[in-house]
């Protein structure tokens, strides 16, 4: 065990905890924390160097002992002896803040154990990430809250437990506290590793996101949208609104490699908006998402589709990785397989692939993709001969993420950035008004169409706050405010009052609510262009 010796240095607590997990797993040993001294003490004013290091190093002294040393956290030696004879293993490891106050250094490494640990016991008791646990949160609470949505008052309790003990957790809880104060209908889950206060995932859906999925539940899209840091990645669920735009309806920040993540996200979404359970018709996911067969248990009326282009990209990468001969021929066969217009045609091309592809690639295809052919091949598609908007929605969403996320970031900053995207300006910034302008030009007289086009273009630079009120949608600008009716057809502004044509406020509210920007019902009763020209010719 000589790879963890005296003098070994670690620049961050994350570096040490990751190394120590790997080291314990390699040598099949179990250690527990005997003593910790935070870098910043509540009893002393922090030194000038400490605030910047508190988040990265966390501690100035750490002592780890063998799980069988006879010292158990929360359990006395007497209680232990009643169960079995105490082993008193001498193995221990101690780290202390180095002389330059910028790293942790191993000052003690007694690595020899006086007992044998069976593989079964190690497999049962070893849990990764234990050193990253939130020190302030009791396990009985983290186990309990993992099974339900958080209540605002529970956030306050968690903040009290974490105060001054876990800066990262405190910052995250402060962000969530701010969310609940602004949006009492938000739904949040914090899921911790069982029996260890290690945060595994965060599920988040604001009231607006829940309203969107309830209004547009038919088509959902789910994919890994971003890698946040060395530990966490972001998954996003999108719906498609009446304008054909992908809209965020749920976020999940999850630790890499979590099992059953898809079913957790889908189940949490249904719990946050129960009415959608029988209304979702199709869920399209990325090629890297696993656990697809379990979705139907939660959404019994839904089909699951895998993005066909992503499947082909995965197959092409595998062929290149295996350096298969006749790669161009195999790529063509895979393309034909994906676009097969009947099961018989698919079987034909599969037979051709079996004749040409090497065994290693064929085995990969048959084990990974053939069992799910009904989810990505054209003939089994939810809607045949129709382009899937999955990649367009995902690309637009990732462009939005670039404005608020710059990984690596702390979880609190990531969550705050995602919440900042749930604002009107985030939607107007990505709006293409040209197709809508064309529709209005085709539907009404030139002067009216020009006025509507001007108002539509003003939406792009709108600087206002939008609030959903019982009377309608209130848009507050720097010097005044306007009220758009609940049916999104009238406005209190002078532009609408004078012309009875949709104004920038109506368009902004419709965009926010996901309703179609072009709606003939928004136009007053007037002759359309065709009828106007016909009447002139008759004269």
Coordinates of C-alpha atoms in Angstrom, one line a residue:
X1 CA 0.0 0.0 0.0
X2 CA 2.9 2.3 -0.6
X3 CA 1.1 4.7 -2.9
X4 CA -0.3 6.6 0.1
X5 CA 2.7 7.5 2.1
X6 CA 4.1 10.3 4.3
X7 CA 4.5 13.6 2.6
X8 CA 1.9 13.0 -0.1
X9 CA 0.2 16.3 -1.0
X10 CA -3.3 17.1 -2.2
X11 CA -4.2 20.5 -3.6
X12 CA -7.9 20.1 -2.9
X13 CA -10.3 18.1 -0.7
X14 CA -12.0 16.8 -3.9
X15 CA -8.6 15.5 -5.1
X16 CA -7.9 13.7 -1.9
X17 CA -11.4 12.2 -1.5
X18 CA -11.4 11.0 -5.1
X19 CA -7.9 9.5 -4.7
X20 CA -8.9 7.9 -1.4
X21 CA -12.0 6.3 -2.8
X22 CA -10.0 4.7 -5.6
X23 CA -7.2 3.7 -3.2
X24 CA -9.7 2.0 -0.7
X25 CA -11.4 0.2 -3.6
X26 CA -8.1 -1.0 -5.0
X27 CA -6.8 -2.4 -1.6
X28 CA -10.3 -3.4 -0.3
X29 CA -10.0 -1.5 3.0
X30 CA -12.6 0.4 5.0
X31 CA -11.8 3.6 6.8
X32 CA -14.0 6.0 8.8
X33 CA -13.5 9.6 9.9
X34 CA -12.2 9.9 13.5
X35 CA -11.5 13.6 13.6
X36 CA -12.0 16.7 11.4
X37 CA -11.1 20.3 12.0
X38 CA -12.6 22.8 9.6
X39 CA -10.3 25.2 7.9
X40 CA -12.4 28.1 9.2
X41 CA -13.3 28.0 12.9
X42 CA -16.5 29.6 14.3
X43 CA -14.5 30.7 17.3
X44 CA -11.8 32.6 15.4
X45 CA -11.8 35.3 12.7
X46 CA -10.6 33.7 9.4
X47 CA -7.1 34.5 8.4
X48 CA -6.6 36.4 5.1
X49 CA -5.8 33.2 3.1
X50 CA -8.6 31.1 4.4
X51 CA -11.9 32.3 2.8
X52 CA -10.6 31.5 -0.7
X53 CA -9.4 28.0 0.4
X54 CA -12.3 27.1 2.6
X55 CA -14.3 25.6 -0.4
X56 CA -11.3 23.8 -1.9
X57 CA -9.5 22.4 1.1
X58 CA -12.4 22.5 3.7
X59 CA -10.2 21.1 6.6
X60 CA -6.9 21.9 8.3
X61 CA -6.7 18.5 10.1
X62 CA -8.2 15.1 9.1
X63 CA -7.7 11.7 10.9
X64 CA -9.0 8.5 9.3
X65 CA -9.0 5.2 11.1
X66 CA -9.9 1.6 10.1
X67 CA -13.5 0.8 10.5
X68 CA -12.5 -2.1 12.8
X69 CA -10.5 0.1 15.1
X70 CA -13.2 -0.3 17.8
X71 CA -14.1 3.4 17.6
X72 CA -17.4 4.0 15.8
X73 CA -19.0 7.3 15.2
X74 CA -22.1 7.5 17.3
X75 CA -21.5 4.1 18.9
X76 CA -19.6 3.5 22.1
X77 CA -17.0 0.7 22.6
X78 CA -19.2 -0.9 25.1
X79 CA -22.1 -1.2 22.7
X80 CA -19.7 -2.6 20.1
X81 CA -18.4 -5.2 22.5
X82 CA -21.9 -6.5 23.1
X83 CA -22.1 -7.6 19.4
X84 CA -18.6 -9.0 18.9
X85 CA -15.1 -8.8 20.2
X86 CA -13.3 -5.5 19.5
X87 CA -10.5 -5.8 16.9
X88 CA -8.6 -2.6 17.7
X89 CA -7.0 -2.4 14.2
X90 CA -4.1 0.2 14.3
X91 CA -4.4 1.3 10.7
X92 CA -4.8 5.1 10.4
X93 CA -4.1 8.1 8.1
X94 CA -3.7 11.7 9.2
X95 CA -3.5 14.8 7.0
X96 CA -2.7 18.4 8.1
X97 CA -2.6 21.7 6.4
X98 CA 0.9 22.2 4.9
X99 CA 3.4 24.9 5.9
X100 CA 2.3 27.1 3.0
X101 CA -1.3 26.8 4.0
X102 CA -2.3 25.9 0.5
X103 CA -2.6 22.1 0.5
X104 CA -3.2 19.0 2.7
X105 CA -0.2 16.8 3.5
X106 CA -0.1 13.2 4.8
X107 CA 1.7 13.3 8.2
X108 CA 0.8 9.8 9.4
X109 CA 0.2 6.7 7.3
X110 CA -0.2 3.4 9.3
X111 CA -1.5 1.2 6.5
X112 CA -1.0 -2.3 8.0
X113 CA -4.2 -3.9 9.3
X114 CA -4.3 -6.7 11.9
X115 CA -7.3 -8.5 10.4
X116 CA -8.7 -9.8 7.1
X117 CA -11.6 -8.2 5.4
X118 CA -13.7 -10.4 3.2
X119 CA -14.7 -9.2 -0.3
X120 CA -18.4 -9.7 0.6
X121 CA -18.1 -7.4 3.6
X122 CA -16.2 -4.8 1.6
X123 CA -18.7 -4.8 -1.2
X124 CA -21.6 -4.5 1.3
X125 CA -20.1 -1.6 3.3
X126 CA -17.9 0.4 1.0
X127 CA -19.5 3.6 -0.3
X128 CA -17.8 6.1 -2.6
X129 CA -18.0 9.8 -1.9
X130 CA -18.3 9.5 1.8
X131 CA -15.6 12.1 2.4
X132 CA -17.6 14.5 0.3
X133 CA -20.6 14.2 2.6
X134 CA -22.2 17.3 4.0
X135 CA -20.9 17.5 7.5
X136 CA -23.9 19.4 8.9
X137 CA -26.7 17.3 7.7
X138 CA -27.8 14.3 9.9
X139 CA -28.2 11.1 8.0
X140 CA -31.7 10.5 9.3
X141 CA -32.8 13.7 7.6
X142 CA -31.0 13.2 4.3
X143 CA -32.5 9.7 4.1
X144 CA -36.0 11.1 4.7
X145 CA -35.9 14.1 2.4
X146 CA -34.6 12.0 -0.5
X147 CA -38.1 10.4 -0.9
X148 CA -40.2 13.6 -1.3
X149 CA -40.3 17.1 -2.6
X150 CA -38.8 19.7 -0.2
X151 CA -41.0 22.1 1.8
X152 CA -39.8 25.7 2.3
X153 CA -39.6 25.3 6.0
X154 CA -37.4 22.2 5.6
X155 CA -34.9 24.4 3.6
X156 CA -34.6 26.6 6.7
X157 CA -33.9 23.7 8.9
X158 CA -31.3 22.3 6.6
X159 CA -29.6 25.7 6.5
X160 CA -29.4 25.7 10.3
X161 CA -27.7 22.3 10.3
X162 CA -25.2 23.2 7.5
X163 CA -24.4 26.7 8.8
X164 CA -20.7 27.3 8.9
X165 CA -20.0 23.5 8.4
X166 CA -20.5 23.1 4.7
X167 CA -20.2 26.3 2.6
X168 CA -21.3 24.6 -0.6
X169 CA -24.4 23.2 0.9
X170 CA -25.2 26.5 2.6
X171 CA -25.0 28.3 -0.7
X172 CA -27.2 25.8 -2.5
X173 CA -29.8 25.9 0.2
X174 CA -29.7 29.7 0.1
X175 CA -30.5 29.6 -3.6
X176 CA -33.4 27.2 -3.0
X177 CA -34.6 29.4 -0.2
X178 CA -34.7 32.3 -2.6
X179 CA -36.6 30.2 -5.2
X180 CA -39.3 29.3 -2.7
X181 CA -39.7 32.9 -1.5
X182 CA -40.3 33.9 -5.2
X183 CA -42.2 30.8 -6.3
X184 CA -44.1 28.9 -3.7
X185 CA -45.3 26.4 -6.3
X186 CA -41.8 25.2 -7.3
X187 CA -40.9 21.6 -6.9
X188 CA -37.5 20.5 -5.7
X189 CA -35.9 17.2 -4.6
X190 CA -32.5 16.8 -3.0
X191 CA -31.6 13.1 -3.2
X192 CA -28.7 11.9 -1.0
X193 CA -26.8 8.7 -1.0
X194 CA -28.5 6.4 1.4
X195 CA -26.9 6.4 4.9
X196 CA -24.3 8.9 3.7
X197 CA -25.0 12.7 3.6
X198 CA -23.6 12.8 0.0
X199 CA -25.8 14.7 -2.5
X200 CA -26.5 12.6 -5.5
X201 CA -29.0 14.6 -7.5
X202 CA -31.2 17.7 -7.6
X203 CA -34.6 17.7 -9.4
X204 CA -36.1 21.1 -10.1
X205 CA -39.3 22.4 -11.7
X206 CA -40.6 26.0 -11.3
X207 CA -44.3 26.8 -11.4
X208 CA -43.9 28.1 -15.0
X209 CA -42.2 24.9 -16.0
X210 CA -45.0 22.8 -14.5
X211 CA -47.6 24.9 -16.3
X212 CA -45.8 24.5 -19.6
X213 CA -45.7 20.7 -19.4
X214 CA -49.3 20.6 -18.3
X215 CA -50.3 22.7 -21.3
X216 CA -48.0 20.9 -23.8
X217 CA -47.5 17.3 -22.6
X218 CA -47.7 15.4 -25.8
X219 CA -44.0 15.5 -26.9
X220 CA -41.2 15.5 -24.3
X221 CA -37.5 15.5 -25.0
X222 CA -34.8 14.4 -22.5
X223 CA -31.1 14.6 -22.8
X224 CA -27.8 15.2 -21.0
X225 CA -27.4 18.9 -21.7
X226 CA -24.1 19.8 -20.0
X227 CA -21.2 18.5 -17.9
X228 CA -21.1 20.8 -14.9
X229 CA -17.9 19.6 -13.2
X230 CA -15.9 16.5 -12.4
X231 CA -18.9 15.1 -10.4
X232 CA -22.2 16.4 -11.8
X233 CA -23.9 16.7 -15.1
X234 CA -27.1 18.4 -16.2
X235 CA -30.1 16.6 -17.7
X236 CA -33.0 18.7 -19.1
X237 CA -36.6 17.8 -20.0
X238 CA -38.1 19.9 -22.8
X239 CA -41.6 20.1 -24.1
X240 CA -42.7 21.6 -27.5
X241 CA -45.0 24.6 -27.3
X242 CA -47.5 26.0 -29.8
X243 CA -44.7 27.9 -31.6
X244 CA -42.7 24.7 -32.1
X245 CA -40.1 25.9 -29.6
X246 CA -38.4 23.6 -27.1
X247 CA -39.2 24.8 -23.5
X248 CA -37.6 23.7 -20.3
X249 CA -40.0 21.8 -18.0
X250 CA -37.5 20.1 -15.6
X251 CA -33.9 20.1 -14.7
X252 CA -31.9 17.4 -13.0
X253 CA -28.4 17.9 -11.8
X254 CA -27.0 14.4 -11.2
X255 CA -23.8 12.8 -10.1
X256 CA -22.1 10.9 -13.0
X257 CA -23.1 7.3 -13.4
X258 CA -26.2 7.2 -11.2
X259 CA -28.3 4.1 -11.9
X260 CA -32.0 4.4 -12.8
X261 CA -31.7 8.2 -13.5
X262 CA -34.2 8.3 -16.4
X263 CA -37.0 6.7 -14.4
X264 CA -36.2 9.1 -11.4
X265 CA -36.5 12.1 -13.7
X266 CA -39.6 11.0 -15.4
X267 CA -41.3 9.9 -12.2
X268 CA -40.4 13.2 -10.5
X269 CA -41.8 15.1 -13.4
X270 CA -45.1 13.2 -13.2
X271 CA -45.2 13.8 -9.5
X272 CA -44.8 17.5 -10.0
X273 CA -47.5 17.6 -12.7
X274 CA -49.7 14.5 -12.2
X275 CA -52.2 15.4 -15.0
X276 CA -49.6 14.6 -17.7
X277 CA -49.4 10.9 -16.8
X278 CA -51.9 9.8 -19.5
X279 CA -51.3 12.7 -21.9
X280 CA -47.6 12.2 -22.9
X281 CA -47.5 10.5 -26.3
X282 CA -43.8 10.3 -27.0
X283 CA -40.6 10.8 -25.1
X284 CA -37.5 11.3 -27.2
X285 CA -34.1 10.8 -25.6
X286 CA -30.5 11.0 -26.5
X287 CA -28.5 7.9 -27.6
X288 CA -26.6 7.9 -24.3
X289 CA -29.6 7.7 -22.0
X290 CA -30.3 4.3 -20.5
X291 CA -33.1 2.6 -18.6
X292 CA -35.6 3.2 -21.4
X293 CA -37.9 0.2 -20.8
X294 CA -38.9 1.5 -17.4
X295 CA -40.5 4.7 -18.8
X296 CA -43.8 3.0 -19.8
X297 CA -44.4 2.1 -16.1
X298 CA -44.7 5.8 -15.3
X299 CA -46.1 7.0 -18.7
X300 CA -48.3 4.1 -19.9
X301 CA -49.6 6.0 -23.0
X302 CA -46.1 7.1 -24.2
X303 CA -43.8 5.8 -26.8
X304 CA -40.0 6.1 -26.2
X305 CA -37.9 7.2 -29.1
X306 CA -34.1 7.5 -29.4
X307 CA -32.7 10.2 -31.6
X308 CA -31.9 8.4 -34.8
X309 CA -29.1 10.6 -35.9
X310 CA -27.4 10.2 -32.5
X311 CA -27.7 6.4 -32.8
X312 CA -26.0 6.5 -36.2
X313 CA -23.3 8.7 -34.8
X314 CA -22.7 6.2 -32.0
X315 CA -22.5 3.4 -34.6
X316 CA -20.2 5.3 -36.8
X317 CA -17.9 6.1 -33.9
X318 CA -17.8 2.4 -32.9
X319 CA -17.0 1.3 -36.4
X320 CA -14.1 3.8 -36.5
X321 CA -12.9 2.7 -33.0
X322 CA -12.8 -0.9 -34.1
X323 CA -11.2 0.0 -37.4
X324 CA -13.7 -2.2 -39.3
X325 CA -12.8 -3.1 -42.9
X326 CA -15.1 -1.8 -45.6
X327 CA -16.2 1.0 -43.3
X328 CA -18.0 3.0 -46.1
X329 CA -20.1 0.0 -47.0
X330 CA -21.0 -0.6 -43.3
X331 CA -21.9 3.0 -42.9
X332 CA -24.2 2.8 -45.9
X333 CA -25.8 -0.3 -44.5
X334 CA -26.4 1.3 -41.1
X335 CA -28.0 4.3 -42.7
X336 CA -30.3 2.1 -44.7
X337 CA -31.1 0.1 -41.5
X338 CA -32.0 3.3 -39.7
X339 CA -34.3 4.5 -42.5
X340 CA -35.9 1.2 -43.3
X341 CA -39.6 1.8 -44.2
X342 CA -40.7 -1.7 -43.1
X343 CA -39.7 -4.5 -40.8
X344 CA -39.0 -6.7 -43.8
X345 CA -36.6 -4.1 -45.3
X346 CA -34.9 -3.8 -41.9
X347 CA -34.4 -7.6 -41.7
X348 CA -32.9 -7.5 -45.2
X349 CA -30.3 -4.9 -44.4
X350 CA -29.5 -6.6 -41.1
X351 CA -28.8 -9.8 -43.0
X352 CA -26.4 -7.8 -45.3
X353 CA -24.7 -6.3 -42.2
X354 CA -24.2 -9.8 -40.8
X355 CA -22.4 -10.8 -44.0
X356 CA -20.1 -7.8 -44.1
X357 CA -19.4 -6.6 -40.5
X358 CA -16.7 -8.2 -38.3
X359 CA -17.9 -10.1 -35.3
X360 CA -16.9 -7.5 -32.7
X361 CA -18.9 -4.8 -34.4
X362 CA -21.8 -7.1 -35.1
X363 CA -21.9 -8.2 -31.5
X364 CA -22.0 -4.5 -30.3
X365 CA -24.9 -3.8 -32.7
X366 CA -26.9 -6.8 -31.7
X367 CA -26.4 -6.3 -28.0
X368 CA -26.7 -2.5 -27.8
X369 CA -29.0 -1.3 -30.6
X370 CA -30.9 -4.2 -32.2
X371 CA -33.1 -4.9 -29.1
X372 CA -34.2 -1.2 -29.2
X373 CA -34.8 -1.1 -32.9
X374 CA -38.4 -0.1 -32.3
X375 CA -37.2 3.1 -30.7
X376 CA -34.9 4.5 -33.5
X377 CA -35.7 2.8 -36.9
X378 CA -38.0 4.7 -39.2
X379 CA -40.6 2.0 -39.8
X380 CA -41.3 1.9 -36.0
X381 CA -41.2 5.7 -35.5
X382 CA -44.0 7.5 -33.6
X383 CA -44.6 9.6 -36.7
X384 CA -43.2 8.2 -39.9
X385 CA -41.6 10.4 -42.6
X386 CA -41.4 13.4 -40.2
X387 CA -38.3 15.2 -39.1
X388 CA -37.7 14.9 -35.3
X389 CA -37.1 18.3 -33.7
X390 CA -35.0 16.8 -30.9
X391 CA -31.6 18.0 -32.1
X392 CA -33.0 21.5 -32.9
X393 CA -34.5 21.9 -29.4
X394 CA -31.3 20.5 -27.8
X395 CA -29.1 22.8 -29.8
X396 CA -31.2 25.9 -28.9
X397 CA -31.3 24.9 -25.2
X398 CA -27.5 24.5 -25.1
X399 CA -27.0 27.9 -26.6
X400 CA -29.1 29.3 -23.8
X401 CA -27.1 27.4 -21.2
X402 CA -23.9 29.1 -22.5
X403 CA -25.2 32.4 -21.3
X404 CA -25.4 31.3 -17.7
X405 CA -23.1 28.3 -17.2
X406 CA -19.4 28.3 -17.5
X407 CA -18.2 24.9 -16.0
X408 CA -16.7 24.0 -13.7
X409 CA -19.1 25.8 -11.3
X410 CA -20.4 25.2 -7.8
X411 CA -23.8 23.5 -7.7
X412 CA -25.3 26.7 -6.1
X413 CA -24.1 28.8 -9.0
X414 CA -25.4 26.2 -11.5
X415 CA -28.8 26.2 -10.0
X416 CA -29.0 30.0 -9.9
X417 CA -28.0 30.2 -13.5
X418 CA -30.7 27.7 -14.5
X419 CA -33.3 29.7 -12.6
X420 CA -32.1 32.9 -14.3
X421 CA -33.0 31.3 -17.6
X422 CA -36.6 31.1 -16.5
X423 CA -37.2 34.7 -17.4
X424 CA -38.8 36.5 -20.4
X425 CA -35.6 37.9 -21.7
X426 CA -34.1 34.4 -22.1
X427 CA -37.0 33.5 -24.5
X428 CA -37.0 36.8 -26.5
X429 CA -33.3 36.6 -27.0
X430 CA -33.7 33.5 -29.2
X431 CA -36.9 34.4 -31.0
X432 CA -37.0 34.5 -34.8
X433 CA -39.9 36.7 -35.8
X434 CA -39.5 36.5 -39.6
X435 CA -41.9 33.5 -40.1
X436 CA -44.5 35.1 -37.9
X437 CA -44.2 38.4 -39.8
X438 CA -44.8 36.6 -43.0
X439 CA -48.0 35.0 -41.6
X440 CA -49.4 38.4 -40.6
X441 CA -48.5 39.9 -44.0
X442 CA -50.5 37.0 -45.6
X443 CA -53.5 37.5 -43.3
X444 CA -54.1 41.2 -43.1
X445 CA -53.7 44.6 -45.0
X446 CA -50.2 46.0 -45.5
X447 CA -50.5 48.9 -43.1
X448 CA -51.8 46.6 -40.3
X449 CA -49.1 44.0 -41.1
X450 CA -46.4 46.6 -41.0
X451 CA -47.6 47.8 -37.6
X452 CA -47.7 44.2 -36.2
X453 CA -44.2 43.5 -37.6
X454 CA -42.9 46.6 -35.8
X455 CA -44.4 45.4 -32.6
X456 CA -43.0 41.9 -33.1
X457 CA -39.5 43.3 -33.6
X458 CA -39.7 45.3 -30.4
X459 CA -40.3 42.1 -28.5
X460 CA -36.7 41.1 -29.2
X461 CA -35.4 44.0 -27.2
X462 CA -38.0 43.9 -24.5
X463 CA -36.7 44.8 -21.0
X464 CA -39.6 44.1 -18.7
X465 CA -40.6 41.8 -15.9
X466 CA -43.6 39.5 -16.5
X467 CA -45.8 38.4 -13.6
X468 CA -48.8 36.0 -13.8
X469 CA -51.7 37.6 -11.8
X470 CA -55.3 36.6 -11.4
X471 CA -56.3 39.4 -13.8
X472 CA -53.8 38.6 -16.5
X473 CA -50.1 38.9 -17.3
X474 CA -48.6 42.1 -15.9
X475 CA -45.6 43.4 -17.8
X476 CA -43.6 45.9 -15.8
X477 CA -41.2 48.2 -17.7
X478 CA -38.9 50.8 -16.2
X479 CA -41.5 53.6 -16.1
X480 CA -44.9 51.9 -16.6
X481 CA -46.7 48.6 -16.6
X482 CA -49.4 47.0 -18.8
X483 CA -51.9 44.2 -18.3
X484 CA -52.5 41.5 -20.9
X485 CA -55.7 39.6 -20.6
X486 CA -55.8 36.0 -19.4
X487 CA -56.8 34.9 -22.9
X488 CA -53.7 36.7 -24.3
X489 CA -55.8 38.7 -26.8
X490 CA -56.0 42.3 -25.4
X491 CA -53.7 44.7 -23.7
X492 CA -54.1 48.0 -21.7
X493 CA -51.4 49.8 -23.7
X494 CA -52.2 52.7 -26.1
X495 CA -50.9 50.9 -29.2
X496 CA -53.5 48.1 -28.7
X497 CA -56.2 50.5 -27.7
X498 CA -55.7 52.7 -30.8
X499 CA -55.4 49.9 -33.5
X500 CA -56.9 46.8 -31.9
X501 CA -53.9 44.9 -33.2
X502 CA -51.6 42.7 -31.2
X503 CA -48.9 44.7 -29.5
X504 CA -45.4 43.9 -28.2
X505 CA -46.9 43.1 -24.8
X506 CA -49.4 40.6 -26.2
X507 CA -46.6 38.9 -28.2
X508 CA -44.3 38.8 -25.1
X509 CA -47.0 37.2 -22.9
X510 CA -47.9 34.7 -25.6
X511 CA -44.3 33.8 -26.1
X512 CA -43.9 33.3 -22.3
X513 CA -47.0 31.1 -22.1
X514 CA -46.1 29.1 -25.1
X515 CA -49.1 30.1 -27.2
X516 CA -48.9 30.7 -30.9
X517 CA -47.6 34.1 -31.8
X518 CA -49.8 34.1 -35.0
X519 CA -53.5 33.6 -34.3
X520 CA -56.2 35.0 -36.7
X521 CA -58.3 35.7 -33.7
X522 CA -55.9 38.4 -32.7
X523 CA -56.9 40.4 -35.8
X524 CA -60.0 42.7 -35.8
X525 CA -62.8 41.9 -38.4
X526 CA -61.3 43.3 -41.6
X527 CA -61.2 42.3 -45.2
X528 CA -58.2 40.1 -46.0
X529 CA -55.9 41.0 -48.9
X530 CA -57.4 38.6 -51.4
X531 CA -60.9 39.9 -50.8
X532 CA -59.8 43.5 -50.9
X533 CA -58.1 43.0 -54.3
X534 CA -61.2 41.2 -55.6
X535 CA -63.5 44.1 -54.6
X536 CA -61.2 46.7 -56.3
X537 CA -61.3 44.7 -59.6
X538 CA -65.1 44.5 -59.5
X539 CA -65.2 48.3 -59.3

